[in-house]
Amino acid sequence: MVAIPIVRSSNEAIRDLPPHLSSPTAVFTGATQGIGLATLRQLATHTVTPTCYIVGRSEAKAKEIIDELKEVNGKGTYIFVKGEVALLESVDEVCGKIKGSIGKGKGIDVLFMSQGYLTLEGRKETREGLDTLLSLRYYSRLRFVQNLLPLLTLAPNPHVVSVLAGGQEGKIYEDDLELKHNYGFLACANHGTTMTTLAFEHLAKENPRVAFVHVHPGYVETNILQSGFPWPITALYTYILKPLMSFLAVPLPECGDRQLFHATSDRYPPLSSSSPGSGVPIPSDLSIAEGSNGTTGTGFYIVGQTSEVASSGTGKLLSKYREQGLPEKVWRHTVEIFEKVRGQ
């Protein structure tokens, strides 16, 4: 566990550090509400002149957010990029706009992804033939990573953060990774989570100058459980369960604090770097985190709600998957899906 005062002290130090930290370029997907928005607020608060690309569907909602961010930090640049990120075509268009906007030779310091929702509906395909929920949780996020890796590698301390359910990996259908034939609520959750971990582990090896973090934020007070369910379940959660569970919930601002910490602290460094020690320095009583395979500083970290390493509970399962070559298999499958849907 990393105590919240340590997290906040780290974030407060960002303003006095080099430009890649104090004036970062960041891309946020899923940041028009919930954890993504909370993290975006913290980044605006603790940096000097950030440039933030905010990807979403609603221009009206984005305008409200940008107006708020300008009040928090008027020196920042906040750019809304409209897109339906469940579609890989839209992801490609968004990434093209971001690449065209960023100055030549300049990199992306943070790619932060938290898009998605919960639902009890069955498989519901997009016009590209992918399940909408699995696309939001996995395929679209990995497409953002693939598209933006060239710019991420230009930054001194780049971090890719995916907020989902790191540490909750489970069974996956190796011969049906797309879940065409074995779809269900738990299967979709397991595939999104487990495939993210396996793909990130592979990508961290292939891209040692980029750090990858898969976060399970715990129970956070957002509205994610108030949509996508039949009204009796929504009412039960809103009026009975949510009040009873509120004392267990992680406050949204605290969760945002922690995500900024995950994206900037030297506790979660890339495997190698052109500028070693280029994250926010960690105190002497805190060490570099163990990677997903139990080795310190591997460049891929599975992190829980209190910023602790959260991979121990699924360590045996992940070891088994490594022995079976699943990190590479999952990434090959992902690239094949991209080629099938996008032709590239």
Short mmCIF file of C-alpha atoms in Angstrom, two decimals:
data_model
loop_
_atom_site.label_atom_id
_atom_site.label_comp_id
_atom_site.label_asym_id
_atom_site.label_seq_id
_atom_site.Cartn_x
_atom_site.Cartn_y
_atom_site.Cartn_z
CA MET A 1 0.00 0.00 0.00
CA VAL A 2 1.13 3.52 -0.80
CA ALA A 3 -0.40 5.94 1.72
CA ILE A 4 -2.43 8.73 0.16
CA PRO A 5 -0.24 11.49 1.74
CA ILE A 6 2.76 10.04 -0.15
CA VAL A 7 0.72 10.01 -3.36
CA ARG A 8 -0.34 13.62 -2.92
CA SER A 9 3.16 14.75 -1.99
CA SER A 10 4.45 13.15 -5.19
CA ASN A 11 1.81 14.90 -7.28
CA GLU A 12 2.47 18.24 -5.63
CA ALA A 13 6.14 17.96 -6.62
CA ILE A 14 5.32 17.73 -10.34
CA ARG A 15 5.14 21.51 -10.92
CA ASP A 16 8.81 21.96 -10.01
CA LEU A 17 10.13 19.15 -12.25
CA PRO A 18 11.28 19.10 -15.91
CA PRO A 19 8.78 19.96 -18.67
CA HIS A 20 7.83 16.38 -19.58
CA LEU A 21 6.31 16.20 -16.10
CA SER A 22 5.37 19.80 -15.32
CA SER A 23 4.08 20.54 -18.82
CA PRO A 24 3.11 17.14 -20.23
CA THR A 25 1.27 16.15 -23.35
CA ALA A 26 -1.48 13.73 -22.38
CA VAL A 27 -4.24 11.86 -24.20
CA PHE A 28 -7.36 10.89 -22.25
CA THR A 29 -10.03 8.51 -23.51
CA GLY A 30 -13.13 8.09 -21.35
CA ALA A 31 -12.40 11.29 -19.44
CA THR A 32 -15.74 13.07 -19.79
CA GLN A 33 -16.86 11.47 -16.53
CA GLY A 34 -15.77 9.23 -13.68
CA ILE A 35 -12.19 8.19 -13.03
CA GLY A 36 -10.86 9.61 -16.28
CA LEU A 37 -12.25 13.05 -15.52
CA ALA A 38 -11.01 12.90 -11.92
CA THR A 39 -7.50 12.12 -13.19
CA LEU A 40 -7.65 14.87 -15.79
CA ARG A 41 -8.59 17.36 -13.06
CA GLN A 42 -5.62 16.29 -10.94
CA LEU A 43 -3.25 16.58 -13.88
CA ALA A 44 -4.49 20.10 -14.62
CA THR A 45 -4.16 21.01 -10.94
CA HIS A 46 -0.60 19.78 -10.46
CA THR A 47 1.06 20.78 -13.73
CA VAL A 48 2.13 24.14 -15.17
CA THR A 49 1.24 24.20 -18.87
CA PRO A 50 -0.25 20.83 -19.80
CA THR A 51 -1.57 19.95 -23.23
CA CYS A 52 -4.49 17.55 -22.87
CA TYR A 53 -6.36 15.81 -25.67
CA ILE A 54 -9.81 14.78 -24.44
CA VAL A 55 -11.46 12.10 -26.57
CA GLY A 56 -15.22 11.69 -26.32
CA ARG A 57 -18.59 11.82 -28.05
CA SER A 58 -20.27 14.93 -26.64
CA GLU A 59 -18.98 18.36 -27.61
CA ALA A 60 -21.35 20.01 -25.11
CA LYS A 61 -20.03 17.89 -22.24
CA ALA A 62 -16.45 18.50 -23.33
CA LYS A 63 -17.02 22.26 -23.38
CA GLU A 64 -18.21 22.15 -19.76
CA ILE A 65 -15.13 20.17 -18.77
CA ILE A 66 -12.72 22.43 -20.65
CA ASP A 67 -14.28 25.54 -19.07
CA GLU A 68 -13.79 23.93 -15.65
CA LEU A 69 -10.18 22.96 -16.43
CA LYS A 70 -9.37 26.50 -17.54
CA GLU A 71 -10.53 27.72 -14.14
CA VAL A 72 -8.29 25.14 -12.47
CA ASN A 73 -5.29 25.94 -14.68
CA GLY A 74 -5.67 28.71 -17.21
CA LYS A 75 -2.21 28.10 -18.65
CA GLY A 76 -3.15 24.66 -19.94
CA THR A 77 -4.24 23.76 -23.46
CA TYR A 78 -7.30 21.49 -23.59
CA ILE A 79 -8.33 20.03 -26.93
CA PHE A 80 -11.49 18.02 -27.51
CA VAL A 81 -11.30 15.33 -30.18
CA LYS A 82 -14.68 13.88 -31.08
CA GLY A 83 -14.88 10.15 -31.64
CA GLU A 84 -16.89 6.99 -31.05
CA VAL A 85 -14.12 4.92 -29.54
CA ALA A 86 -15.99 1.61 -29.68
CA LEU A 87 -15.16 1.74 -33.41
CA LEU A 88 -11.60 1.11 -34.54
CA GLU A 89 -12.23 3.34 -37.56
CA SER A 90 -13.01 6.22 -35.23
CA VAL A 91 -9.99 5.44 -33.05
CA ASP A 92 -7.79 5.70 -36.15
CA GLU A 93 -9.37 9.03 -37.12
CA VAL A 94 -8.89 10.41 -33.60
CA CYS A 95 -5.27 9.30 -33.49
CA GLY A 96 -4.66 10.85 -36.89
CA LYS A 97 -5.96 14.20 -35.63
CA ILE A 98 -3.82 13.99 -32.49
CA LYS A 99 -0.70 13.13 -34.51
CA GLY A 100 -1.38 16.04 -36.83
CA SER A 101 -1.80 18.44 -33.92
CA ILE A 102 1.29 17.53 -31.93
CA GLY A 103 4.39 19.37 -33.01
CA LYS A 104 7.11 17.58 -34.96
CA GLY A 105 9.54 15.77 -32.70
CA LYS A 106 7.29 16.09 -29.65
CA GLY A 107 6.06 13.00 -27.83
CA ILE A 108 3.12 11.92 -25.73
CA ASP A 109 3.89 11.62 -22.04
CA VAL A 110 0.66 9.99 -20.84
CA LEU A 111 -1.97 7.86 -22.56
CA PHE A 112 -4.79 7.35 -20.06
CA MET A 113 -7.71 5.07 -20.96
CA SER A 114 -10.85 4.42 -18.92
CA GLN A 115 -13.67 4.13 -21.45
CA GLY A 116 -16.40 1.57 -20.96
CA TYR A 117 -19.55 0.70 -19.07
CA LEU A 118 -21.28 -2.27 -17.42
CA THR A 119 -24.30 -4.07 -18.79
CA LEU A 120 -26.15 -7.37 -18.49
CA GLU A 121 -27.01 -7.37 -22.17
CA GLY A 122 -25.67 -10.16 -24.31
CA ARG A 123 -23.21 -9.75 -27.14
CA LYS A 124 -23.97 -6.57 -29.06
CA GLU A 125 -21.78 -6.08 -32.10
CA THR A 126 -20.63 -2.82 -33.61
CA ARG A 127 -20.84 -2.42 -37.37
CA GLU A 128 -17.22 -3.63 -37.41
CA GLY A 129 -18.29 -7.02 -36.03
CA LEU A 130 -16.74 -6.61 -32.56
CA ASP A 131 -18.67 -6.80 -29.32
CA THR A 132 -19.19 -3.21 -28.18
CA LEU A 133 -18.22 -3.77 -24.55
CA LEU A 134 -15.16 -5.89 -25.36
CA SER A 135 -14.08 -3.31 -27.91
CA LEU A 136 -14.29 -0.52 -25.33
CA ARG A 137 -12.49 -2.53 -22.69
CA TYR A 138 -9.82 -4.04 -24.90
CA TYR A 139 -9.64 -3.66 -28.68
CA SER A 140 -10.10 0.11 -28.89
CA ARG A 141 -7.63 0.69 -26.05
CA LEU A 142 -4.97 -1.46 -27.68
CA ARG A 143 -5.60 0.30 -30.99
CA PHE A 144 -4.90 3.64 -29.28
CA VAL A 145 -1.68 2.14 -27.93
CA GLN A 146 -0.61 0.76 -31.30
CA ASN A 147 -1.34 4.02 -33.11
CA LEU A 148 0.32 6.29 -30.57
CA LEU A 149 3.38 4.20 -29.68
CA PRO A 150 5.63 6.14 -32.10
CA LEU A 151 4.84 9.36 -30.21
CA LEU A 152 5.02 7.70 -26.80
CA THR A 153 8.54 6.49 -27.51
CA LEU A 154 9.65 10.08 -28.15
CA ALA A 155 8.87 11.11 -24.56
CA PRO A 156 11.43 10.77 -21.73
CA ASN A 157 9.08 8.96 -19.33
CA PRO A 158 5.98 7.78 -21.23
CA HIS A 159 3.21 5.91 -19.43
CA VAL A 160 0.21 4.02 -20.74
CA VAL A 161 -2.44 3.58 -18.05
CA SER A 162 -5.52 1.42 -18.55
CA VAL A 163 -8.09 1.49 -15.77
CA LEU A 164 -9.97 -1.79 -15.73
CA ALA A 165 -9.41 -4.72 -13.36
CA GLY A 166 -5.71 -5.51 -13.08
CA GLY A 167 -5.16 -8.36 -10.63
CA GLN A 168 -8.55 -9.91 -11.42
CA GLU A 169 -7.37 -12.00 -14.37
CA GLY A 170 -9.24 -15.21 -15.02
CA LYS A 171 -10.10 -17.94 -17.49
CA ILE A 172 -10.09 -17.07 -21.16
CA TYR A 173 -11.15 -19.10 -24.18
CA GLU A 174 -7.92 -19.42 -26.14
CA ASP A 175 -9.74 -20.54 -29.29
CA ASP A 176 -12.42 -17.85 -28.97
CA LEU A 177 -10.61 -14.74 -27.78
CA GLU A 178 -13.14 -12.58 -29.62
CA LEU A 179 -15.97 -14.33 -27.70
CA LYS A 180 -18.04 -15.10 -30.77
CA HIS A 181 -19.26 -18.36 -29.22
CA ASN A 182 -18.75 -18.14 -25.45
CA TYR A 183 -20.06 -14.67 -24.64
CA GLY A 184 -21.32 -13.83 -21.18
CA PHE A 185 -21.00 -11.13 -18.53
CA LEU A 186 -18.15 -12.87 -16.68
CA ALA A 187 -16.47 -14.10 -19.86
CA CYS A 188 -16.39 -10.56 -21.25
CA ALA A 189 -14.99 -9.22 -17.97
CA ASN A 190 -12.32 -11.95 -17.84
CA HIS A 191 -11.29 -11.51 -21.46
CA GLY A 192 -11.01 -7.72 -21.28
CA THR A 193 -8.96 -7.89 -18.11
CA THR A 194 -6.77 -10.88 -18.89
CA MET A 195 -6.06 -9.95 -22.49
CA THR A 196 -5.06 -6.44 -21.36
CA THR A 197 -2.55 -7.89 -18.91
CA LEU A 198 -1.13 -10.36 -21.42
CA ALA A 199 -0.90 -7.82 -24.24
CA PHE A 200 0.66 -5.16 -21.99
CA GLU A 201 3.23 -7.67 -20.76
CA HIS A 202 4.19 -8.42 -24.35
CA LEU A 203 4.26 -4.75 -25.36
CA ALA A 204 6.42 -3.76 -22.38
CA LYS A 205 9.09 -6.19 -23.60
CA GLU A 206 8.82 -4.99 -27.19
CA ASN A 207 8.79 -1.30 -26.19
CA PRO A 208 11.15 -1.04 -23.19
CA ARG A 209 11.11 2.77 -23.16
CA VAL A 210 7.36 2.85 -22.39
CA ALA A 211 5.80 1.96 -19.04
CA PHE A 212 2.46 0.14 -18.99
CA VAL A 213 0.12 0.13 -15.98
CA HIS A 214 -3.07 -1.93 -15.63
CA VAL A 215 -5.12 -0.58 -12.72
CA HIS A 216 -7.94 -2.02 -10.67
CA PRO A 217 -9.25 1.10 -8.89
CA GLY A 218 -11.51 -0.76 -6.46
CA TYR A 219 -15.03 0.41 -5.74
CA VAL A 220 -15.15 4.09 -6.66
CA GLU A 221 -18.23 6.28 -6.39
CA THR A 222 -19.06 6.82 -10.05
CA ASN A 223 -22.27 6.34 -12.02
CA ILE A 224 -21.01 3.27 -13.90
CA LEU A 225 -23.56 1.03 -12.15
CA GLN A 226 -26.44 3.42 -12.77
CA SER A 227 -26.74 2.74 -16.48
CA GLY A 228 -26.81 -0.36 -18.64
CA PHE A 229 -28.91 -2.38 -16.21
CA PRO A 230 -32.67 -3.00 -15.93
CA TRP A 231 -34.36 -0.32 -13.82
CA PRO A 232 -35.03 -2.60 -10.79
CA ILE A 233 -31.28 -3.30 -10.48
CA THR A 234 -30.42 0.36 -11.04
CA ALA A 235 -32.94 1.42 -8.38
CA LEU A 236 -31.68 -1.22 -5.93
CA TYR A 237 -28.12 0.00 -6.38
CA THR A 238 -28.93 3.73 -6.30
CA TYR A 239 -31.23 3.80 -3.29
CA ILE A 240 -30.08 0.87 -1.15
CA LEU A 241 -26.69 -0.60 -2.03
CA LYS A 242 -24.84 2.60 -2.87
CA PRO A 243 -25.64 4.32 0.47
CA LEU A 244 -24.70 1.15 2.37
CA MET A 245 -21.44 0.75 0.43
CA SER A 246 -20.41 4.39 0.49
CA PHE A 247 -18.16 3.95 3.52
CA LEU A 248 -16.16 1.35 1.53
CA ALA A 249 -15.86 3.47 -1.58
CA VAL A 250 -12.69 5.19 -2.72
CA PRO A 251 -13.52 8.92 -3.07
CA LEU A 252 -13.32 9.98 -6.70
CA PRO A 253 -10.72 12.75 -6.11
CA GLU A 254 -8.48 10.27 -4.26
CA CYS A 255 -8.77 7.83 -7.14
CA GLY A 256 -7.76 10.62 -9.52
CA ASP A 257 -4.78 11.41 -7.28
CA ARG A 258 -3.64 7.81 -7.48
CA GLN A 259 -3.98 7.54 -11.24
CA LEU A 260 -1.82 10.64 -11.74
CA PHE A 261 0.71 9.04 -9.38
CA HIS A 262 0.69 5.84 -11.47
CA ALA A 263 1.31 7.89 -14.62
CA THR A 264 4.20 9.99 -13.28
CA SER A 265 5.99 8.37 -10.34
CA ASP A 266 9.38 6.68 -10.62
CA ARG A 267 7.80 3.81 -8.71
CA TYR A 268 6.46 2.55 -12.07
CA PRO A 269 9.30 3.15 -14.58
CA PRO A 270 9.78 1.80 -18.10
CA LEU A 271 12.04 -1.24 -18.43
CA SER A 272 14.69 1.05 -19.87
CA SER A 273 14.79 4.75 -20.57
CA SER A 274 16.74 7.32 -22.51
CA SER A 275 16.56 9.41 -19.33
CA PRO A 276 16.76 7.10 -16.27
CA GLY A 277 15.09 8.49 -13.18
CA SER A 278 12.90 10.79 -15.26
CA GLY A 279 9.73 10.23 -13.22
CA VAL A 280 8.77 11.95 -9.99
CA PRO A 281 11.37 10.80 -7.41
CA ILE A 282 10.11 8.33 -4.83
CA PRO A 283 10.87 8.67 -1.09
CA SER A 284 13.60 6.49 0.42
CA ASP A 285 11.10 4.24 2.19
CA LEU A 286 9.31 3.43 -1.07
CA SER A 287 10.84 1.19 -3.73
CA ILE A 288 10.35 0.61 -7.43
CA ALA A 289 7.35 -1.66 -7.89
CA GLU A 290 7.49 -5.28 -8.91
CA GLY A 291 6.38 -5.97 -12.44
CA SER A 292 3.70 -8.46 -13.39
CA ASN A 293 6.20 -11.35 -13.28
CA GLY A 294 7.47 -10.51 -9.78
CA THR A 295 10.68 -8.85 -10.97
CA THR A 296 11.34 -5.23 -10.03
CA GLY A 297 11.02 -2.57 -12.71
CA THR A 298 9.93 -4.70 -15.70
CA GLY A 299 7.96 -1.86 -17.31
CA PHE A 300 4.52 -3.42 -16.81
CA TYR A 301 2.72 -3.11 -13.50
CA ILE A 302 -0.58 -4.51 -12.21
CA VAL A 303 -1.76 -2.04 -9.59
CA GLY A 304 -4.63 -2.10 -7.10
CA GLN A 305 -6.76 0.54 -5.45
CA THR A 306 -4.11 1.68 -2.96
CA SER A 307 -1.31 1.74 -5.56
CA GLU A 308 0.05 -1.60 -4.36
CA VAL A 309 1.19 -4.34 -6.72
CA ALA A 310 -1.91 -6.45 -7.26
CA SER A 311 -0.62 -9.39 -9.27
CA SER A 312 0.06 -11.87 -6.45
CA GLY A 313 -3.45 -13.31 -6.46
CA THR A 314 -3.21 -14.36 -10.10
CA GLY A 315 0.53 -15.04 -10.25
CA LYS A 316 0.18 -18.79 -10.84
CA LEU A 317 -2.40 -18.26 -13.56
CA LEU A 318 -0.23 -15.72 -15.36
CA SER A 319 2.81 -18.00 -15.04
CA LYS A 320 0.79 -20.75 -16.70
CA TYR A 321 -0.28 -18.40 -19.48
CA ARG A 322 3.33 -17.34 -20.03
CA GLU A 323 4.43 -20.97 -20.34
CA GLN A 324 1.72 -21.45 -22.96
CA GLY A 325 2.93 -18.41 -24.90
CA LEU A 326 -0.35 -16.54 -24.41
CA PRO A 327 1.06 -12.99 -24.21
CA GLU A 328 2.38 -13.38 -27.76
CA LYS A 329 -0.73 -15.27 -28.92
CA VAL A 330 -3.06 -12.59 -27.57
CA TRP A 331 -1.07 -9.84 -29.28
CA ARG A 332 -1.02 -11.74 -32.59
CA HIS A 333 -4.78 -12.16 -32.31
CA THR A 334 -5.16 -8.44 -31.60
CA VAL A 335 -3.13 -7.47 -34.65
CA GLU A 336 -5.13 -9.91 -36.77
CA ILE A 337 -8.36 -8.29 -35.60
CA PHE A 338 -6.98 -4.86 -36.48
CA GLU A 339 -5.98 -6.09 -39.92
CA LYS A 340 -9.37 -7.73 -40.49
CA VAL A 341 -11.35 -4.67 -39.41
CA ARG A 342 -9.10 -1.92 -40.71
CA GLY A 343 -7.05 -3.65 -43.36
CA GLN A 344 -3.80 -2.61 -41.68
#
